[in-house]
Short mmCIF file of C-alpha atoms and ligand atoms in Angstrom, two decimals:
data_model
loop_
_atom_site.label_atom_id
_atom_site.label_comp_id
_atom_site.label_asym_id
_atom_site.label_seq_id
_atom_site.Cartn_x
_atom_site.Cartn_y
_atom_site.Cartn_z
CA UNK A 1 60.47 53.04 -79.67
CA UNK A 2 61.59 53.30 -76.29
CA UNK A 3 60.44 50.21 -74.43
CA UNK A 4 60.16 50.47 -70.63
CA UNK A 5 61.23 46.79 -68.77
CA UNK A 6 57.98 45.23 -68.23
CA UNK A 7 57.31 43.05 -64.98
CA UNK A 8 53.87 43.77 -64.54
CA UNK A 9 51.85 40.67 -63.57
CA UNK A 10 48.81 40.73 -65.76
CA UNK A 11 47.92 42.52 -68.89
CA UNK A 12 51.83 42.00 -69.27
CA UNK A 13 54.63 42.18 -71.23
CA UNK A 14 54.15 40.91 -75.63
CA UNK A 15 57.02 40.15 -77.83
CA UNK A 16 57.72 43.43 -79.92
CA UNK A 17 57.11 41.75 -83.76
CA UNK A 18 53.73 40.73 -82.26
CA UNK A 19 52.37 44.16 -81.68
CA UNK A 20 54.02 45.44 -84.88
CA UNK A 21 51.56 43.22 -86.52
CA UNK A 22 48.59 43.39 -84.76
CA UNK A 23 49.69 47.34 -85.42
CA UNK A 24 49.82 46.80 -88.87
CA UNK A 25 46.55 44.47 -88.89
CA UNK A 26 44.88 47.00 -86.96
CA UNK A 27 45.20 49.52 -89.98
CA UNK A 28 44.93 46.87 -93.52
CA UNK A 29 43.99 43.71 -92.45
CA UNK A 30 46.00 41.11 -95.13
CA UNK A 31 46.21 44.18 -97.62
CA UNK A 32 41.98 43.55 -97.67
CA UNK A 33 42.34 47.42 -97.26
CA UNK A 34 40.04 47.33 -94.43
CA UNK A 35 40.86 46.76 -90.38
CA UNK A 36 41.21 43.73 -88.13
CA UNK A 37 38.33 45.39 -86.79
CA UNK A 38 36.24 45.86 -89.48
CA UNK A 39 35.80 42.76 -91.08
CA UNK A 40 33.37 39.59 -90.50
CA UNK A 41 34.27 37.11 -88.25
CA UNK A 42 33.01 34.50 -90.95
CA UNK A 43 35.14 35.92 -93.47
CA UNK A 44 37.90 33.24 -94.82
CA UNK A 45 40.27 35.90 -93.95
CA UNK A 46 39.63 35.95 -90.55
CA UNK A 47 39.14 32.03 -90.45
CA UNK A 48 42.67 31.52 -91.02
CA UNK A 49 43.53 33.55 -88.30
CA UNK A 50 41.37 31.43 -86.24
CA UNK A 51 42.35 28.32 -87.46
CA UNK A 52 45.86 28.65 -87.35
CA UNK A 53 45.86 29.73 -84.01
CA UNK A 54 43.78 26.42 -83.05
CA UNK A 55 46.45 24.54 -84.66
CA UNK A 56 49.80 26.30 -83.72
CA UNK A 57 48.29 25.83 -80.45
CA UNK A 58 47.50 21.72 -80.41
CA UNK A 59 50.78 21.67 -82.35
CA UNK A 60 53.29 23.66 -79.30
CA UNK A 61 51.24 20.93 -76.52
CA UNK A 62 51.89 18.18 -78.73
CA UNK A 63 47.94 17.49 -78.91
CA UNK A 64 46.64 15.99 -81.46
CA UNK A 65 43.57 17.43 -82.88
CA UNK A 66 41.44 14.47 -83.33
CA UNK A 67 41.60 14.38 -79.30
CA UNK A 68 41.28 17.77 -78.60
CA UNK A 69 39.46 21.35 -79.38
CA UNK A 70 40.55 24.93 -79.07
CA UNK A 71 38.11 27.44 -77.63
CA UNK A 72 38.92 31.40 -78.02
CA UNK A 73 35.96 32.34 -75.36
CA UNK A 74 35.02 35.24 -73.38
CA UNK A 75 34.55 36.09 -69.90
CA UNK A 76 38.01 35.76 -68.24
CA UNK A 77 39.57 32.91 -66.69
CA UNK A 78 37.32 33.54 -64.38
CA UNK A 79 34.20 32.39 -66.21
CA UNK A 80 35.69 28.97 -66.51
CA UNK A 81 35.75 28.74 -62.91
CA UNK A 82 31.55 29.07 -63.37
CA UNK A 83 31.57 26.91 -66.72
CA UNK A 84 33.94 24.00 -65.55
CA UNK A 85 31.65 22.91 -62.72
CA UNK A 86 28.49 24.01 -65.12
CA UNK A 87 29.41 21.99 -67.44
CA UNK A 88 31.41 18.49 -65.50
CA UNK A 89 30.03 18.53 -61.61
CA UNK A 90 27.55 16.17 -61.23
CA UNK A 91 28.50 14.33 -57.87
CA UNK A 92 31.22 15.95 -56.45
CA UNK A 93 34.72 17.84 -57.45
CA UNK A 94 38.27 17.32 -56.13
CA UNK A 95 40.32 21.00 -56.05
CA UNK A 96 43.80 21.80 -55.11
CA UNK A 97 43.81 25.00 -53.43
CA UNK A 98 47.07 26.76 -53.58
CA UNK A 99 45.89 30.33 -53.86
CA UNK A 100 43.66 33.55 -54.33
CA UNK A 101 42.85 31.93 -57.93
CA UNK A 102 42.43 28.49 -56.72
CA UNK A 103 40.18 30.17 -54.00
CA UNK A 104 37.81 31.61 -56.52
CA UNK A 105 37.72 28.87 -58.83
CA UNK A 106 36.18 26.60 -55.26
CA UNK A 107 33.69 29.25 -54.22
CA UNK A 108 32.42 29.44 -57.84
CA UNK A 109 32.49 25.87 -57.99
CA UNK A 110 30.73 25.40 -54.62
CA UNK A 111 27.24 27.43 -55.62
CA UNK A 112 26.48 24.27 -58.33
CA UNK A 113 28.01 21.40 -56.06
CA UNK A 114 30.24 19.36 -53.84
CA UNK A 115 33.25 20.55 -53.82
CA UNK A 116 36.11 18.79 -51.73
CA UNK A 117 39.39 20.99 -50.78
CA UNK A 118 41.39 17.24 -51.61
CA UNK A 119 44.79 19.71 -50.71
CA UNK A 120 45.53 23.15 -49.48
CA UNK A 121 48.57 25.03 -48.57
CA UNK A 122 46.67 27.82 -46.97
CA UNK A 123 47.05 27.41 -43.31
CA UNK A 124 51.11 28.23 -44.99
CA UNK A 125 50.00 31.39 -46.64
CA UNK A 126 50.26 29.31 -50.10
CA UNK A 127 54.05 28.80 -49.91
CA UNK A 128 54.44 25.57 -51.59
CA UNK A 129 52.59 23.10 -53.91
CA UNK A 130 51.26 20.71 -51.85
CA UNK A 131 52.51 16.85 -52.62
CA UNK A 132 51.36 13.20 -52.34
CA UNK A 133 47.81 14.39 -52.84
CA UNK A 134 45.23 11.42 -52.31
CA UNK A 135 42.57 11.84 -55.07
CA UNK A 136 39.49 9.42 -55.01
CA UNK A 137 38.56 7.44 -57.76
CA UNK A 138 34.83 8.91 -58.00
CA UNK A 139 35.57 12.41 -58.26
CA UNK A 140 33.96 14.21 -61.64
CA UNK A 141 37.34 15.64 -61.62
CA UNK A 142 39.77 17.30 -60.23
CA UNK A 143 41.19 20.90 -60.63
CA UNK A 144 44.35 22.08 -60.06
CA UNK A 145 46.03 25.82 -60.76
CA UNK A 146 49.45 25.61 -62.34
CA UNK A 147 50.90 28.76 -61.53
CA UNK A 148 49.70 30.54 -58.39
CA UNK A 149 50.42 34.27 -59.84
CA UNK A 150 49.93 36.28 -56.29
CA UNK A 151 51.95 33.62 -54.27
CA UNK A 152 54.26 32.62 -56.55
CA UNK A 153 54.39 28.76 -56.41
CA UNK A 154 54.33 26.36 -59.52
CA UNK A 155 53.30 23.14 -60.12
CA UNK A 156 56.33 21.47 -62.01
CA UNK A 157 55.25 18.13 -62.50
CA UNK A 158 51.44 17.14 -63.38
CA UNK A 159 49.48 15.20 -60.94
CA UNK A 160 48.00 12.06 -61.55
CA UNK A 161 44.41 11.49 -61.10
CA UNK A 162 43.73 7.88 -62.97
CA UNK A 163 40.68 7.90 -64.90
CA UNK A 164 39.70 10.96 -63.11
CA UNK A 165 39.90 14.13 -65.63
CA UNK A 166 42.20 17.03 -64.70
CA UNK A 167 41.31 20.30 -65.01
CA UNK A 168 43.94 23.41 -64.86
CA UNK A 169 43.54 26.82 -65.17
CA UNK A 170 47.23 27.55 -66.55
CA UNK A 171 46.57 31.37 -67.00
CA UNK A 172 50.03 32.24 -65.37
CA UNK A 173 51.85 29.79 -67.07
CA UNK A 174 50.57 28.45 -70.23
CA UNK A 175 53.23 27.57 -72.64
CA UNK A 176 55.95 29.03 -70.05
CA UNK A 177 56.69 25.32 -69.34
CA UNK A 178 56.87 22.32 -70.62
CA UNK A 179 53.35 19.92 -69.53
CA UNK A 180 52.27 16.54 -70.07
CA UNK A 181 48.99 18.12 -71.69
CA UNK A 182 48.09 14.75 -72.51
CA UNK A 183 46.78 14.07 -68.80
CA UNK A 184 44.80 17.00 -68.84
CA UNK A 185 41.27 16.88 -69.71
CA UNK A 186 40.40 20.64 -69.58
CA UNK A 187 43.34 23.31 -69.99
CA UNK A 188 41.95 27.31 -69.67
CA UNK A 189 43.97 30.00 -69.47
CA UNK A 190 43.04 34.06 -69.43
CA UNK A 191 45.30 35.14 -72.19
CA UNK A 192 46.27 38.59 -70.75
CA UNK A 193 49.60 36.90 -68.79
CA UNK A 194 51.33 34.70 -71.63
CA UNK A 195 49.69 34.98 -74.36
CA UNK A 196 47.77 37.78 -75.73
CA UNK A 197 45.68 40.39 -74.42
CA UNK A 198 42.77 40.53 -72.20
CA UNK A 199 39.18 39.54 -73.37
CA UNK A 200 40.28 36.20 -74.66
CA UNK A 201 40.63 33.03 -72.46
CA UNK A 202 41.80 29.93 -74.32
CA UNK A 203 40.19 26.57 -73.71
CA UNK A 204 41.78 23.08 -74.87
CA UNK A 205 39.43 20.61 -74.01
CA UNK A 206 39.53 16.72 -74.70
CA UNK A 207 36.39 16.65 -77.05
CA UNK A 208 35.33 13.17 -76.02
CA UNK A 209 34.83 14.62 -72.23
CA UNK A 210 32.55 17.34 -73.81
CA UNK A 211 30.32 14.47 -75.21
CA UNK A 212 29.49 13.72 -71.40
CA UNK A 213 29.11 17.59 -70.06
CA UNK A 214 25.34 18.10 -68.46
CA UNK A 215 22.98 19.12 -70.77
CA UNK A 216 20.56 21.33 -68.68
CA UNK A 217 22.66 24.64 -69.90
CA UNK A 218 22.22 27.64 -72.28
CA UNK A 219 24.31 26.58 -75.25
CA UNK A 220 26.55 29.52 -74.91
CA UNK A 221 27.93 28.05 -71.76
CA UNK A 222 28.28 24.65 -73.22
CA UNK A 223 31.71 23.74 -74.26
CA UNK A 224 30.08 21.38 -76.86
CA UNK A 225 28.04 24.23 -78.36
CA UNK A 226 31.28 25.97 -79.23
CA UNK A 227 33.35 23.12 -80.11
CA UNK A 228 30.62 22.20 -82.61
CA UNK A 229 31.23 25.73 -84.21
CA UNK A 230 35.08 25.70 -84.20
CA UNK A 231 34.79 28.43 -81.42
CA UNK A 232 32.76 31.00 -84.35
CA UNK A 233 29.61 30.10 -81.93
CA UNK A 234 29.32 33.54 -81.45
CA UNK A 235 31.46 36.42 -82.88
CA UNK A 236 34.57 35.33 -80.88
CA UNK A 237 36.98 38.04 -79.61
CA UNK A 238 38.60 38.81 -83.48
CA UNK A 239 41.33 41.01 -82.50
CA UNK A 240 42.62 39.63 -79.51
CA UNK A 241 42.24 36.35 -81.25
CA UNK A 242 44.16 37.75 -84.11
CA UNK A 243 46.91 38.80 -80.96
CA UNK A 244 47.11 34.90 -79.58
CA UNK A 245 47.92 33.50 -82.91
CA UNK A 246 50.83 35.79 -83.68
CA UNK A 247 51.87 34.79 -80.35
CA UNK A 248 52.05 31.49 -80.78
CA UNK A 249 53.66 32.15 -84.25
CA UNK A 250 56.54 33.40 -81.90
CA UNK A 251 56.85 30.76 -79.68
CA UNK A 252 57.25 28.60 -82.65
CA UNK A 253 59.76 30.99 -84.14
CA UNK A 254 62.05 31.22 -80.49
CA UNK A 255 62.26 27.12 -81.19
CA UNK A 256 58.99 25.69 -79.25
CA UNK A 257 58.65 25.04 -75.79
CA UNK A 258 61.80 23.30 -75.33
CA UNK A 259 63.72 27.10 -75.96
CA UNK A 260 60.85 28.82 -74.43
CA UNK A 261 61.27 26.96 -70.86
CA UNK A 262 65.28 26.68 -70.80
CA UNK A 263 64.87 30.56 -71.50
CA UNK A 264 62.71 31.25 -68.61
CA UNK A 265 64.90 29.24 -66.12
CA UNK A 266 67.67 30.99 -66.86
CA UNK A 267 65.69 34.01 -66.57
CA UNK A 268 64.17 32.73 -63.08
CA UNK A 269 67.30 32.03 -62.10
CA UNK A 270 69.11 35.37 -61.99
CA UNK A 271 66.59 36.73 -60.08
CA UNK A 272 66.93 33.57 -57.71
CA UNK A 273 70.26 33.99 -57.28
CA UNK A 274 70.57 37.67 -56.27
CA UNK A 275 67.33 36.53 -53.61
CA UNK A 276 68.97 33.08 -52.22
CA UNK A 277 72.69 35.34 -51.98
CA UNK A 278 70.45 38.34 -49.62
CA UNK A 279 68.29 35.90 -47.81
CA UNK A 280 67.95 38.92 -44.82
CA UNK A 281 67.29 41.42 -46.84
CA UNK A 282 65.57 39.37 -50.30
CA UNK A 283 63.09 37.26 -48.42
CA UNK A 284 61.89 34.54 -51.02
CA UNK A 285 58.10 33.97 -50.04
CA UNK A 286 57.91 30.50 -51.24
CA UNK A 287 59.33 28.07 -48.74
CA UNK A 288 59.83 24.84 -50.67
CA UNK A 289 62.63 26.07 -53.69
CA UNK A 290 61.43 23.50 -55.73
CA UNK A 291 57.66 24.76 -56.13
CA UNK A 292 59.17 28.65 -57.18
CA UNK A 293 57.79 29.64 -60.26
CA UNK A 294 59.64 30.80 -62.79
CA UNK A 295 57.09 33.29 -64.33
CA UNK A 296 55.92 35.49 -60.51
CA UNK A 297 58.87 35.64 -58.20
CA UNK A 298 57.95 36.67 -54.86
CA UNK A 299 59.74 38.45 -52.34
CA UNK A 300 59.42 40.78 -49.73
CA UNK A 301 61.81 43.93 -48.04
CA UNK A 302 62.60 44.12 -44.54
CA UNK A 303 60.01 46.79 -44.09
CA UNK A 304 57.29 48.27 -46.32
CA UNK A 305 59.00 51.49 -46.57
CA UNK A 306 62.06 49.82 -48.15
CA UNK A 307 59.37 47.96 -50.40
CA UNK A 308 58.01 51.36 -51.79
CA UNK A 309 61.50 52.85 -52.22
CA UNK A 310 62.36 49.72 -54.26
CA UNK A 311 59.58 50.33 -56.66
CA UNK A 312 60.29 53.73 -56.64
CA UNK A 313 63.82 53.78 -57.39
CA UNK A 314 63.09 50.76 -59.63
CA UNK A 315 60.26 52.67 -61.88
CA UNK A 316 62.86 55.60 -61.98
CA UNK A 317 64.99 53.13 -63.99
CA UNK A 318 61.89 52.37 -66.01
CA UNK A 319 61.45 49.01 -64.37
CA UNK A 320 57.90 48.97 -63.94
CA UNK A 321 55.01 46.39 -62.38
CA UNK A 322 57.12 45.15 -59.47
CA UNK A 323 54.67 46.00 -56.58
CA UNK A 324 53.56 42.61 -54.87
CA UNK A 325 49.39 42.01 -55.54
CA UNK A 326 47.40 44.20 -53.63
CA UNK A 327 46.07 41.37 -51.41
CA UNK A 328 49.76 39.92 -50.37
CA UNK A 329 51.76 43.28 -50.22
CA UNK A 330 55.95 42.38 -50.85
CA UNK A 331 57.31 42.47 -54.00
CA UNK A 332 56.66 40.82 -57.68
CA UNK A 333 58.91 40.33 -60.35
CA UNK A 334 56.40 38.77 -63.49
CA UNK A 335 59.11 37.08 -66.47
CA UNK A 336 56.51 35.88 -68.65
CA UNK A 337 58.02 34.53 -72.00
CA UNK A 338 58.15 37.82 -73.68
CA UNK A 339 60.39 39.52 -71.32
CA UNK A 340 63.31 39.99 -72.63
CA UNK A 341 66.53 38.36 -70.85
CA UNK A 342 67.94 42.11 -70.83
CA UNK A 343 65.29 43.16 -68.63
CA UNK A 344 65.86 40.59 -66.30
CA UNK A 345 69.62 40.91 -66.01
CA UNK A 346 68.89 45.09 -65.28
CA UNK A 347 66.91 43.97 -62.50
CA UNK A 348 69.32 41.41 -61.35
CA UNK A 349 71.98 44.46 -60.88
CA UNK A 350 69.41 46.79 -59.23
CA UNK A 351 68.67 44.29 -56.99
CA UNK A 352 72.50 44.61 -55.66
CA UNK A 353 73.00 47.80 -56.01
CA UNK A 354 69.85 48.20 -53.98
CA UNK A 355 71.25 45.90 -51.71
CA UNK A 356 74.54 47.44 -50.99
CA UNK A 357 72.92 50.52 -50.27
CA UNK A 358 70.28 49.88 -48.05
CA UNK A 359 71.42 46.61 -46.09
C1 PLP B 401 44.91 36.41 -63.64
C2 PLP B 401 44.42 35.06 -63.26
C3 PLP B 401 43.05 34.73 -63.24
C4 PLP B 401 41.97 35.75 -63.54
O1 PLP B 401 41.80 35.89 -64.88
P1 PLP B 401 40.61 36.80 -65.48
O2 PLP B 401 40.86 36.65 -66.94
O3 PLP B 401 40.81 38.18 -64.96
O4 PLP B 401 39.33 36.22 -65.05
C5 PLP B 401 42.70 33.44 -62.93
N1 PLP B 401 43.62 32.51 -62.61
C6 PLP B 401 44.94 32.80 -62.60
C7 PLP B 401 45.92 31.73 -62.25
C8 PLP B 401 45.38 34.09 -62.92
O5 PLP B 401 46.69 34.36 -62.90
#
């Protein structure tokens, strides 16, 4: 099979052995002689799947699962920016806005409450994490987003908010790098960027936090509801499901998250380096180095014609999803975990050949 290099930012890139399987589950199911697709979601069959995945997942964070549930929902990362606030603003919420994500998660936020931008890096066109952030003590909670995909900044240590639970939506990043998941109280990430397909979004939440959600809601938008059920509230998204857990079967197989995030700084890095040795012709977007992510790197041309020749001349090497998002423009180079080092290293020597003939 001829693979093309995948940067694309989201539906991305999967390890190869986990869409051989999902192929192969796709057709006979566990040798059940039926598909993935075909079977109950109640069946024990498919239980495993779901269970396993609950618990490879707890086990990679290092969460125990006495403390903490796994949710397989629908909707998007973007219905957790509705259910969070749903579910946990009563009084007021603190957010962290560091980008187009961050952005929607507020306004979303803001039609059920108070919401109070604690931090923004906006007024410097979200290019850096912003530090020293005063939380107050009385918040519901506060919400940060991990990885700002468009902008490409990163949070790379986890705030502290006291007794005050944290809520992230780690779509962009989630098991990319190494977290202190134990301060979190509410982890959700769209599954389409690091860990699956789309039509799954995976919520850990601290079970005990759950207990204290509002109880004014439709159950299906109650994180208790489906934490009650072991996520099989409703029929949960089976084959995307099925997707996650061989994901996470792969993580575990490439040595955990320690491997996984000394593999995607090196990665990171290559691309870095050919940036930070062009800085007049690869213009970084991200202003404080420390706050680059290592999944989006950002970077724009000296002028948008050079940007579209890039892509061209870079799809014409079957190097494809490099275009910036539609909103920022530039370029955007996505090394989510499955992206091979290969890849990366291609693009490294594009990006000085490129260089050299276009300076
Ligand atoms: C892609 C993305 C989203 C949107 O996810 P949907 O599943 O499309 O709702 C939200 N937050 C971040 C950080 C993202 O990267």
């Amino acid at each position: 099979m001829a693979r093309a290099h995948n940067f694309f930012p989201g539906p991305a890139v999967l390890p190869v052995p986990v869409l051989e399987a999902t192929r192969d589950a796709v057709m006979d199911f566990n040798g059940i002689g039926v598909s993935i697709m075909e079977i109950s979601h109640r069946d024990k069959a498919f239980e495993q799947v779901i269970t396993e995945a609950q618990n490879d997942m707890l086990a990679i964070m290092g969460l125990s699962p006495d403390e903490y549930a796994v949710l397989f929902l629908g909707g998007g990362a973007s219905m957790q920016f509705a259910m969070v606030p749903l579910n946990f603003l009563q009084k007021k919420a603190e957010y962290v806005n560091t980008g187009e994500w961050a952005t929607k998660a507020i306004k979303e936020a803001k039609v059920i409450g108070e919401v109070v931008e604690v931090a923004s890096s906006k007024d410097s066109k979200f290019s850096f994490i912003p530090k020293n952030i005063q939380f107050s003590p009385d918040a519901d909670y506060v919400h940060i987003t991990t990885n700002n995909t468009i902008y490409g900044t990163e949070w790379k240590t986890d705030p502290d908010t006291g007794n005050v639970p944290l809520v992230a939506d780690m779509s962009s990043d989630i098991l990319g790098i190494k977290r202190d998941f134990k301060k979190y109280s509410l982890i959700y990430a769209g599954a389409q960027k690091n860990l699956g397909p789309a039509g799954v979004t995976v919520v850990v939440i601290k079970k005990a936090w759950a207990e204290k959600a509002k109880q004014n809601l439709p159950n299906i938008l109650k994180y208790k509801a489906h934490i009650d059920a072991g996520s099989l509230y409703n029929t949960p998204p089976v084959l995307p499901v099925f997707v996650v857990r061989q994901t996470l079967k792969w993580i575990i197989a490439q040595g955990g998250l320690d491997a996984i995030q000394k593999q995607n700084e090196k990665k990171a890095q290559i691309i870095y380096d050919v940036i930070d040795a062009h800085p007049d012709f690869y213009r970084g977007t991200v202003t404080v180095k420390e706050d680059r992510s290592l999944m989006n790197i950002t970077f724009v041309l000296p002028t948008p014609e050079l940007e579209d020749k890039f892509a061209a001349e870079a799809k014409a090497r079957k190097m494809l999803g490099l275009k910036g998002h539609r909103t920022v423009g530039g370029m955007r180079a996505s090394l989510y975990n499955a992206c091979p080092i290969e890849s990366v290293e291609l693009l490294a020597s594009f990006m000085e050949d490129f260089y050299k003939a276009n300076k």
